[in-house]
C-alpha cells in the first residue's frame, strides 16, 4: 500500500461516472452499474494460472473419532509423571493401544463410506489426534456430523510461514559458560519448509547418529539433521514429496540455525549483511528433525494445511523429538473447531515441548492477532523483539563536534531502493522541515491530507537539500511529492513506531529512507542548535550497526488476547528482528546466510532455550519448561529508549532469561491467568482462577504475593492472598479473583502477580477486560437473504469492534483510535443448527460515498468479532485486494450456535468525517462454489476496445475488485460492475496491450465475497470461490458490436433498456437500435464504446421480436448484431 490505512477510496473517474450515468438511465430497476474503485493500478503485469481441482464443490476436513489418541491416553498413566515424561511409541502399552485405535478407525471408515459413498479418506492420525482426513461434497457435511462414529469435525485451515549475537539477548551464552549445556542429546523437530542438511551452519562435525537414526529420507540426513520427512499437501506435485526443495525452501534452514546452529560459524556475507563470524544457535549441539509441510505453491509462497501439519507433529512425537518448533501460523478461527489446538494439547501430554510463533500481523490488524496454533493454551507462544544490532545503510552527520551517536544512524530503505552512491561520499545538507515553520508530518490540510497539490511548503524552500520529516497522518507518496516539488533531492522520515526503523514499503519519486523514532529525536535535538540543518552522508552499502537496543517489542509482533476466547497470549518474547542465520544459496543467489525478521525467528530462540533446559533437567514436563521460561522472564520494552516495559498483551511474561529459567525455584500451573471478559451491564461480575504452585528445587519457604498492575480500570480489582508457603518438594494453591463493580469503567486490566522471597521474584501475568457491551442493548432483527438498512438515523452506540482491534490498519498518527465506526448500528441475528462450511454477509450496494461496515459476532457483544473473517476487510492473502475494506464479514466452519451481525459505518481516517448511508445487505450459508462467467464481446475491433463480461454468483455475490481479464501478459480489472445484472465492463486503457487482428487467448476471473473470508481451506483448491474462464476474443480490422442488454430471449412488457458495446479501428459514429428492422433509437455519443437506447414495448405485438444493433464507424463501415426477445404483456 502507498498509504498506511486500509480504506475504500471514494473518488471515481469522471469518464467512468459518465458511463455509469448513461447506463443508469436505461438499466432496469434493481440494476446499478457502479464504478469499481481499485486500490492499485487497474492494469498490472502478470498471468492467471487456473488452479488444479478448481471448483469441484468438495470440502476437506479432519474427522475426529473416539477413543482418545495415544498421547492423551499416555498422559493419564503413571509413566507420564516419570523421570523423562516423554511418550515412547515402542513400548508394549503404546503398541497395544495403537492397535486398538487402528482397528477402531478401520471400522469407522467402513461405516462412513457406507453412509457417504462419495467421501474419500486420506491421512489417518493415532498419536496426537484420533481421526482421519475426509474429502466429500459440502452438501454432505450435515450427514457426516450425524454419524455416530464422528466425534468432531475440524476444518483444514491454511497456514503460512511467518517471515548472530541474538542468543546472548536471552542469556544463552551465559548459560553455555556456566553450565556447559549446549543441547547435547536433545532432539528438535522443525516443522517448516525443509531443512538444508548441507548448510555449513548445520555441519555435523563431532556428532554421531543416535540409536535408531537416521529416519525418513536418508539422502537428506546427516548426524546433525537426523530425520528428513515430507508431508505433501494437495496439488504440491512431485516436489511436495521432497524433504527439501532447493527451488522453494529457505525458511526452515534459517529457523534450524537459530535453534541449533553450530557455534563459531562464519558467514561470508551477502546482499543483506557484511561478512560475520561467531555465529551460534541457542543449542548448538542439539539434533535437528526436518518435517517439511510448507509445500503447496501459491502466489504468496508455499503454504501448508492442517492435515499435513498435524501429521508432521504426530511423526515428530513418534520419532522421539523433545521440542517441536513451528514458525508458521494462520488467522485464528473458531478454536473449538481447530484441530491444532487438540494436537498441541496432546503433544504436551506426550511430554514434548511445542514452541509456536505469535504471528506478524499487528502492523496490519492491531491487537487480538495471535495466529493459530499459537492460540493453543498449551503452546509456548513467542513474541518478537529487536536485536542488539541492525544490518542497514547508515546516515552520518558530518558537522564538526556533532554527537558521536549521530555518526552512524541506521536508515531503512524505501521499496528496497537505496540512496545514490554520491551521497555516501559527498555530504549534503539535511533540513528539518519543522525549522521552516511547517508541520513536520509534511501533509496537506486536515480536510485533504493526501492531496500532494496542497502543501504548506513554499516553492524552492527545500532546494538541493534532503528533507527530514515525520511518518504519519498522510501517505508516503504524498510526502515525497511535496518535498520533491519544494526542491528536495531526498527524504528522510522519522518512524512513529517504537523499535528499530521500519522500511518504507514502496519506492518514492525521490531517494528516501526511514530512521528510528529515538534516532530522529536525537537528530532533531542537534539540528535545533544548528539552524535546522547539517551536512550528512548516507551510505548505500549494508553495515552492521550495534545499537544496543535489544528487547524492544517489534511493531509487527502480534498482540493478545486471542481473538475468540480472549486468552492471554503471547507467553514469552525473544529476538525476532534482524536475525542472521542460515538459508539456501539458491534463495539468496549466492550466500547460504541471510537476515530475516519475524516471530518465525523469535520462536526458535525459545525452542533452543527449551532444549537447553531439558538437557539440564531431563525430568521436567513440557508444562514445567513453559513455567520456568515464563516465571523468570525479564522485561521486554515498549519504547526504543527501553524505559517502559511492554504490556503483557505484547510481551507475555517478558524476554526469556535462560540463566534464571534454569533455576526457576517454583513451577506455576497455569503460568498465566486469563479471566477473559467481565460484563457489568447487569451488575457486578467476577471470576476466580486457581494457580498450582510447586517447588522446582530450592523454592520452599514463604513467598509474598503482590500485584503489579500495568493497566487498571476504575472499579476493577484483583483479590490475592498476601502470602503462600511451600514445603520442600511440595505444592500449594493460589486463589485469584478478578472483580468488577456495577459502576466499573470499561477497559483493559492486566499486569503481573509477583511472588517474592527475599531478593528472588517470580511472576504470573494476568489479563481481563471489563465490558459494557452495547450491541446487547439493541434489539436484533432476523437476518434475511436480502434486506435494506441505513446507518443515517438512530443511535450510535458502538465506535470500536474487536478482535482483531485494527482490521483497517493502524491510525494515521499511530496513537489515536484504530477506527471510528460512527454510524447508527442495526443488529441482525441468525442461527446455525448443523455444521456448515461458511456463512456471511456482504454490502451489495450502498449510498455513493458511504462506508458501510458489517461485523460478524459470536454474541451480542462488539468484542466478540469472529476473528479476521468477522471483520469487513478481505482477509484472504491469496487475493489481490487483500486488506481492503470490502464490506463483507462472515465465519468459516463456525460452531453450531446463534450469531449476530452488526452493520455500522466508518469515518474517513484522515479527516474524521462520518460516512453513513443506506445499504442492501446480502447473506449466505455454505457457499463453496465460484461465480459464473460469460464473455459478451467475443468479436471486437483490434486495438484497445471495451470488453464486456457477464459475472453472477447465486451465493455470496461477486466481489467487483476481483473481476479481471488476463491476456498478453497483463491483468486488467473491471472498471464498472452491476450486481443486479452481472454486467462487468473493461475499457482497455493505454497501459494495457492491444488486441491484434485474429484470435487472442484470455482468461476471465472473478471471486465471490466468500473468497475474501476464506481463512480456511475447504478442499484441494486454494481458491474455491474464484472462477476462471478461458476465452477467445477475435479482433477485426473494422467495426464490431455486441449486445449487453436485454438478455437473449428476455420477456419484456413495457420500456426496454437497450445497451450495446461497439468498437472499430476508426471512431464509431453511431449505433442504431432496430426492432424487426425498424429503427427505435440511435446513440451518437457513446462513452468508452458503450451505447444505449430504449424501446417502448407497450404497444408491440405479443411474441418474438428481433432486436438489431448496427454500428457505423467514421469510414462508413457497418456491422450488426441481433438477438431475440419476447413481448409478454
PDB file of N, CA and C in Angstrom, residues 248-307:
ATOM      1  N   UNK A 248      12.515 -23.855  -3.674  1.00  0.00           N
ATOM      2  CA  UNK A 248      11.438 -23.204  -2.920  1.00  0.00           C
ATOM      3  C   UNK A 248      11.731 -23.085  -1.431  1.00  0.00           C
ATOM      4  N   UNK A 249      12.472 -24.006  -0.848  1.00  0.00           N
ATOM      5  CA  UNK A 249      12.736 -23.976   0.598  1.00  0.00           C
ATOM      6  C   UNK A 249      13.733 -22.867   0.940  1.00  0.00           C
ATOM      7  N   UNK A 250      13.567 -22.257   2.078  1.00  0.00           N
ATOM      8  CA  UNK A 250      14.509 -21.238   2.545  1.00  0.00           C
ATOM      9  C   UNK A 250      14.359 -20.956   4.044  1.00  0.00           C
ATOM     10  N   UNK A 251      13.161 -21.164   4.550  1.00  0.00           N
ATOM     11  CA  UNK A 251      12.774 -20.682   5.877  1.00  0.00           C
ATOM     12  C   UNK A 251      13.223 -21.619   6.984  1.00  0.00           C
ATOM     13  N   UNK A 252      12.979 -22.920   6.812  1.00  0.00           N
ATOM     14  CA  UNK A 252      13.284 -23.893   7.866  1.00  0.00           C
ATOM     15  C   UNK A 252      14.768 -23.908   8.214  1.00  0.00           C
ATOM     16  N   UNK A 253      15.610 -23.722   7.235  1.00  0.00           N
ATOM     17  CA  UNK A 253      17.059 -23.733   7.479  1.00  0.00           C
ATOM     18  C   UNK A 253      17.460 -22.557   8.351  1.00  0.00           C
ATOM     19  N   UNK A 254      16.813 -21.411   8.137  1.00  0.00           N
ATOM     20  CA  UNK A 254      17.063 -20.234   8.983  1.00  0.00           C
ATOM     21  C   UNK A 254      16.626 -20.516  10.415  1.00  0.00           C
ATOM     22  N   UNK A 255      15.442 -21.111  10.552  1.00  0.00           N
ATOM     23  CA  UNK A 255      14.898 -21.451  11.865  1.00  0.00           C
ATOM     24  C   UNK A 255      15.799 -22.455  12.577  1.00  0.00           C
ATOM     25  N   UNK A 256      16.218 -23.488  11.851  1.00  0.00           N
ATOM     26  CA  UNK A 256      17.079 -24.518  12.449  1.00  0.00           C
ATOM     27  C   UNK A 256      18.403 -23.934  12.913  1.00  0.00           C
ATOM     28  N   UNK A 257      18.954 -23.002  12.133  1.00  0.00           N
ATOM     29  CA  UNK A 257      20.216 -22.374  12.520  1.00  0.00           C
ATOM     30  C   UNK A 257      20.090 -21.571  13.803  1.00  0.00           C
ATOM     31  N   UNK A 258      18.975 -20.851  13.965  1.00  0.00           N
ATOM     32  CA  UNK A 258      18.767 -20.069  15.191  1.00  0.00           C
ATOM     33  C   UNK A 258      18.692 -21.003  16.392  1.00  0.00           C
ATOM     34  N   UNK A 259      17.954 -22.089  16.245  1.00  0.00           N
ATOM     35  CA  UNK A 259      17.768 -23.010  17.366  1.00  0.00           C
ATOM     36  C   UNK A 259      19.022 -23.796  17.680  1.00  0.00           C
ATOM     37  N   UNK A 260      19.740 -24.257  16.637  1.00  0.00           N
ATOM     38  CA  UNK A 260      20.803 -25.237  16.897  1.00  0.00           C
ATOM     39  C   UNK A 260      21.981 -25.108  15.944  1.00  0.00           C
ATOM     40  N   UNK A 261      22.233 -23.915  15.406  1.00  0.00           N
ATOM     41  CA  UNK A 261      23.377 -23.728  14.517  1.00  0.00           C
ATOM     42  C   UNK A 261      24.698 -23.954  15.228  1.00  0.00           C
ATOM     43  N   UNK A 262      25.684 -24.431  14.480  1.00  0.00           N
ATOM     44  CA  UNK A 262      26.984 -24.801  15.023  1.00  0.00           C
ATOM     45  C   UNK A 262      27.739 -23.569  15.524  1.00  0.00           C
ATOM     46  N   UNK A 263      28.203 -23.586  16.752  1.00  0.00           N
ATOM     47  CA  UNK A 263      28.891 -22.441  17.357  1.00  0.00           C
ATOM     48  C   UNK A 263      30.193 -22.138  16.630  1.00  0.00           C
ATOM     49  N   UNK A 264      30.480 -20.832  16.467  1.00  0.00           N
ATOM     50  CA  UNK A 264      31.718 -20.400  15.834  1.00  0.00           C
ATOM     51  C   UNK A 264      31.665 -20.338  14.324  1.00  0.00           C
ATOM     52  N   UNK A 265      30.474 -20.462  13.723  1.00  0.00           N
ATOM     53  CA  UNK A 265      30.345 -20.441  12.262  1.00  0.00           C
ATOM     54  C   UNK A 265      30.515 -19.016  11.743  1.00  0.00           C
ATOM     55  N   UNK A 266      31.074 -18.895  10.546  1.00  0.00           N
ATOM     56  CA  UNK A 266      31.241 -17.597   9.888  1.00  0.00           C
ATOM     57  C   UNK A 266      30.365 -17.529   8.643  1.00  0.00           C
ATOM     58  N   UNK A 267      29.726 -16.390   8.442  1.00  0.00           N
ATOM     59  CA  UNK A 267      29.031 -16.123   7.184  1.00  0.00           C
ATOM     60  C   UNK A 267      29.955 -15.307   6.294  1.00  0.00           C
ATOM     61  N   UNK A 268      30.062 -15.664   5.012  1.00  0.00           N
ATOM     62  CA  UNK A 268      30.922 -14.892   4.104  1.00  0.00           C
ATOM     63  C   UNK A 268      30.332 -13.543   3.725  1.00  0.00           C
ATOM     64  N   UNK A 269      29.125 -13.252   4.198  1.00  0.00           N
ATOM     65  CA  UNK A 269      28.450 -12.007   3.822  1.00  0.00           C
ATOM     66  C   UNK A 269      27.475 -12.238   2.680  1.00  0.00           C
ATOM     67  N   UNK A 270      26.692 -11.226   2.408  1.00  0.00           N
ATOM     68  CA  UNK A 270      25.696 -11.320   1.341  1.00  0.00           C
ATOM     69  C   UNK A 270      25.098  -9.959   1.059  1.00  0.00           C
ATOM     70  N   UNK A 271      24.038  -9.940   0.268  1.00  0.00           N
ATOM     71  CA  UNK A 271      23.435  -8.669  -0.100  1.00  0.00           C
ATOM     72  C   UNK A 271      22.854  -7.935   1.097  1.00  0.00           C
ATOM     73  N   UNK A 272      22.500  -8.660   2.174  1.00  0.00           N
ATOM     74  CA  UNK A 272      21.857  -8.007   3.319  1.00  0.00           C
ATOM     75  C   UNK A 272      22.720  -7.971   4.574  1.00  0.00           C
ATOM     76  N   UNK A 273      23.995  -8.384   4.476  1.00  0.00           N
ATOM     77  CA  UNK A 273      24.861  -8.325   5.649  1.00  0.00           C
ATOM     78  C   UNK A 273      26.324  -8.439   5.227  1.00  0.00           C
ATOM     79  N   UNK A 274      27.231  -7.846   5.999  1.00  0.00           N
ATOM     80  CA  UNK A 274      28.657  -7.995   5.700  1.00  0.00           C
ATOM     81  C   UNK A 274      29.170  -9.324   6.234  1.00  0.00           C
ATOM     82  N   UNK A 275      30.404  -9.715   5.897  1.00  0.00           N
ATOM     83  CA  UNK A 275      30.971 -10.934   6.482  1.00  0.00           C
ATOM     84  C   UNK A 275      30.908 -10.878   8.012  1.00  0.00           C
ATOM     85  N   UNK A 276      30.440 -11.983   8.599  1.00  0.00           N
ATOM     86  CA  UNK A 276      30.188 -12.002  10.046  1.00  0.00           C
ATOM     87  C   UNK A 276      30.612 -13.349  10.611  1.00  0.00           C
ATOM     88  N   UNK A 277      31.417 -13.316  11.673  1.00  0.00           N
ATOM     89  CA  UNK A 277      31.853 -14.543  12.331  1.00  0.00           C
ATOM     90  C   UNK A 277      31.265 -14.644  13.731  1.00  0.00           C
ATOM     91  N   UNK A 278      31.467 -15.810  14.343  1.00  0.00           N
ATOM     92  CA  UNK A 278      31.000 -16.012  15.709  1.00  0.00           C
ATOM     93  C   UNK A 278      29.536 -16.364  15.826  1.00  0.00           C
ATOM     94  N   UNK A 279      28.940 -16.840  14.746  1.00  0.00           N
ATOM     95  CA  UNK A 279      27.524 -17.203  14.799  1.00  0.00           C
ATOM     96  C   UNK A 279      27.332 -18.482  15.601  1.00  0.00           C
ATOM     97  N   UNK A 280      26.187 -18.569  16.281  1.00  0.00           N
ATOM     98  CA  UNK A 280      25.866 -19.779  17.040  1.00  0.00           C
ATOM     99  C   UNK A 280      24.371 -19.874  17.221  1.00  0.00           C
ATOM    100  N   UNK A 281      23.868 -21.088  17.199  1.00  0.00           N
ATOM    101  CA  UNK A 281      22.499 -21.322  17.603  1.00  0.00           C
ATOM    102  C   UNK A 281      22.397 -21.318  19.119  1.00  0.00           C
ATOM    103  N   UNK A 282      21.172 -21.296  19.611  1.00  0.00           N
ATOM    104  CA  UNK A 282      20.974 -21.282  21.061  1.00  0.00           C
ATOM    105  C   UNK A 282      21.419 -22.606  21.680  1.00  0.00           C
ATOM    106  N   UNK A 283      21.117 -23.713  21.014  1.00  0.00           N
ATOM    107  CA  UNK A 283      21.527 -25.050  21.500  1.00  0.00           C
ATOM    108  C   UNK A 283      22.368 -25.692  20.398  1.00  0.00           C
ATOM    109  N   UNK A 284      23.618 -25.287  20.255  1.00  0.00           N
ATOM    110  CA  UNK A 284      24.395 -25.628  19.054  1.00  0.00           C
ATOM    111  C   UNK A 284      24.695 -27.107  18.867  1.00  0.00           C
ATOM    112  N   UNK A 285      24.571 -27.928  19.896  1.00  0.00           N
ATOM    113  CA  UNK A 285      24.885 -29.350  19.743  1.00  0.00           C
ATOM    114  C   UNK A 285      23.628 -30.210  19.688  1.00  0.00           C
ATOM    115  N   UNK A 286      22.472 -29.604  19.609  1.00  0.00           N
ATOM    116  CA  UNK A 286      21.224 -30.370  19.529  1.00  0.00           C
ATOM    117  C   UNK A 286      21.070 -30.983  18.141  1.00  0.00           C
ATOM    118  N   UNK A 287      20.322 -32.074  18.073  1.00  0.00           N
ATOM    119  CA  UNK A 287      19.969 -32.694  16.794  1.00  0.00           C
ATOM    120  C   UNK A 287      18.752 -31.969  16.196  1.00  0.00           C
ATOM    121  N   UNK A 288      18.619 -32.108  14.861  1.00  0.00           N
ATOM    122  CA  UNK A 288      17.502 -31.498  14.141  1.00  0.00           C
ATOM    123  C   UNK A 288      16.701 -32.586  13.433  1.00  0.00           C
ATOM    124  N   UNK A 289      15.385 -32.518  13.557  1.00  0.00           N
ATOM    125  CA  UNK A 289      14.488 -33.334  12.745  1.00  0.00           C
ATOM    126  C   UNK A 289      13.777 -32.442  11.747  1.00  0.00           C
ATOM    127  N   UNK A 290      13.809 -32.797  10.495  1.00  0.00           N
ATOM    128  CA  UNK A 290      13.248 -31.982   9.408  1.00  0.00           C
ATOM    129  C   UNK A 290      11.905 -32.561   8.985  1.00  0.00           C
ATOM    130  N   UNK A 291      10.834 -31.782   9.163  1.00  0.00           N
ATOM    131  CA  UNK A 291       9.476 -32.212   8.808  1.00  0.00           C
ATOM    132  C   UNK A 291       8.882 -31.149   7.882  1.00  0.00           C
ATOM    133  N   UNK A 292       8.925 -31.422   6.590  1.00  0.00           N
ATOM    134  CA  UNK A 292       8.514 -30.400   5.615  1.00  0.00           C
ATOM    135  C   UNK A 292       7.007 -30.452   5.370  1.00  0.00           C
ATOM    136  N   UNK A 293       6.322 -29.346   5.642  1.00  0.00           N
ATOM    137  CA  UNK A 293       4.879 -29.254   5.401  1.00  0.00           C
ATOM    138  C   UNK A 293       4.519 -28.103   4.462  1.00  0.00           C
ATOM    139  N   UNK A 294       5.337 -27.069   4.416  1.00  0.00           N
ATOM    140  CA  UNK A 294       5.031 -25.925   3.544  1.00  0.00           C
ATOM    141  C   UNK A 294       5.500 -26.260   2.136  1.00  0.00           C
ATOM    142  N   UNK A 295       4.585 -26.802   1.343  1.00  0.00           N
ATOM    143  CA  UNK A 295       4.966 -27.291   0.015  1.00  0.00           C
ATOM    144  C   UNK A 295       3.885 -27.056  -1.042  1.00  0.00           C
ATOM    145  N   UNK A 296       2.792 -26.385  -0.670  1.00  0.00           N
ATOM    146  CA  UNK A 296       1.727 -26.117  -1.645  1.00  0.00           C
ATOM    147  C   UNK A 296       1.993 -24.758  -2.275  1.00  0.00           C
ATOM    148  N   UNK A 297       2.289 -24.712  -3.571  1.00  0.00           N
ATOM    149  CA  UNK A 297       2.637 -23.425  -4.191  1.00  0.00           C
ATOM    150  C   UNK A 297       1.423 -22.520  -4.353  1.00  0.00           C
ATOM    151  N   UNK A 298       1.610 -21.243  -4.035  1.00  0.00           N
ATOM    152  CA  UNK A 298       0.576 -20.219  -4.208  1.00  0.00           C
ATOM    153  C   UNK A 298       1.256 -18.925  -4.634  1.00  0.00           C
ATOM    154  N   UNK A 299       0.488 -17.907  -5.007  1.00  0.00           N
ATOM    155  CA  UNK A 299       1.104 -16.618  -5.362  1.00  0.00           C
ATOM    156  C   UNK A 299       1.864 -15.956  -4.224  1.00  0.00           C
ATOM    157  N   UNK A 300       1.605 -16.318  -2.968  1.00  0.00           N
ATOM    158  CA  UNK A 300       2.311 -15.702  -1.835  1.00  0.00           C
ATOM    159  C   UNK A 300       3.375 -16.624  -1.263  1.00  0.00           C
ATOM    160  N   UNK A 301       3.694 -17.680  -1.967  1.00  0.00           N
ATOM    161  CA  UNK A 301       4.695 -18.625  -1.489  1.00  0.00           C
ATOM    162  C   UNK A 301       4.068 -19.950  -1.110  1.00  0.00           C
ATOM    163  N   UNK A 302       4.869 -20.796  -0.504  1.00  0.00           N
ATOM    164  CA  UNK A 302       4.406 -22.135  -0.143  1.00  0.00           C
ATOM    165  C   UNK A 302       3.566 -22.075   1.144  1.00  0.00           C
ATOM    166  N   UNK A 303       2.419 -22.729   1.123  1.00  0.00           N
ATOM    167  CA  UNK A 303       1.557 -22.779   2.298  1.00  0.00           C
ATOM    168  C   UNK A 303       1.399 -24.227   2.742  1.00  0.00           C
ATOM    169  N   UNK A 304       0.771 -24.406   3.897  1.00  0.00           N
ATOM    170  CA  UNK A 304       0.521 -25.741   4.438  1.00  0.00           C
ATOM    171  C   UNK A 304      -0.893 -25.777   5.001  1.00  0.00           C
ATOM    172  N   UNK A 305      -1.412 -26.977   5.167  1.00  0.00           N
ATOM    173  CA  UNK A 305      -2.769 -27.158   5.673  1.00  0.00           C
ATOM    174  C   UNK A 305      -2.761 -28.042   6.919  1.00  0.00           C
ATOM    175  N   UNK A 306      -3.842 -27.939   7.681  1.00  0.00           N
ATOM    176  CA  UNK A 306      -3.927 -28.630   8.966  1.00  0.00           C
ATOM    177  C   UNK A 306      -3.581 -30.118   8.899  1.00  0.00           C
ATOM    178  N   UNK A 307      -4.141 -30.898   7.954  1.00  0.00           N
ATOM    179  CA  UNK A 307      -3.844 -32.339   7.980  1.00  0.00           C
ATOM    180  C   UNK A 307      -2.355 -32.650   7.893  1.00  0.00           C
TER     181      UNK A 307
END
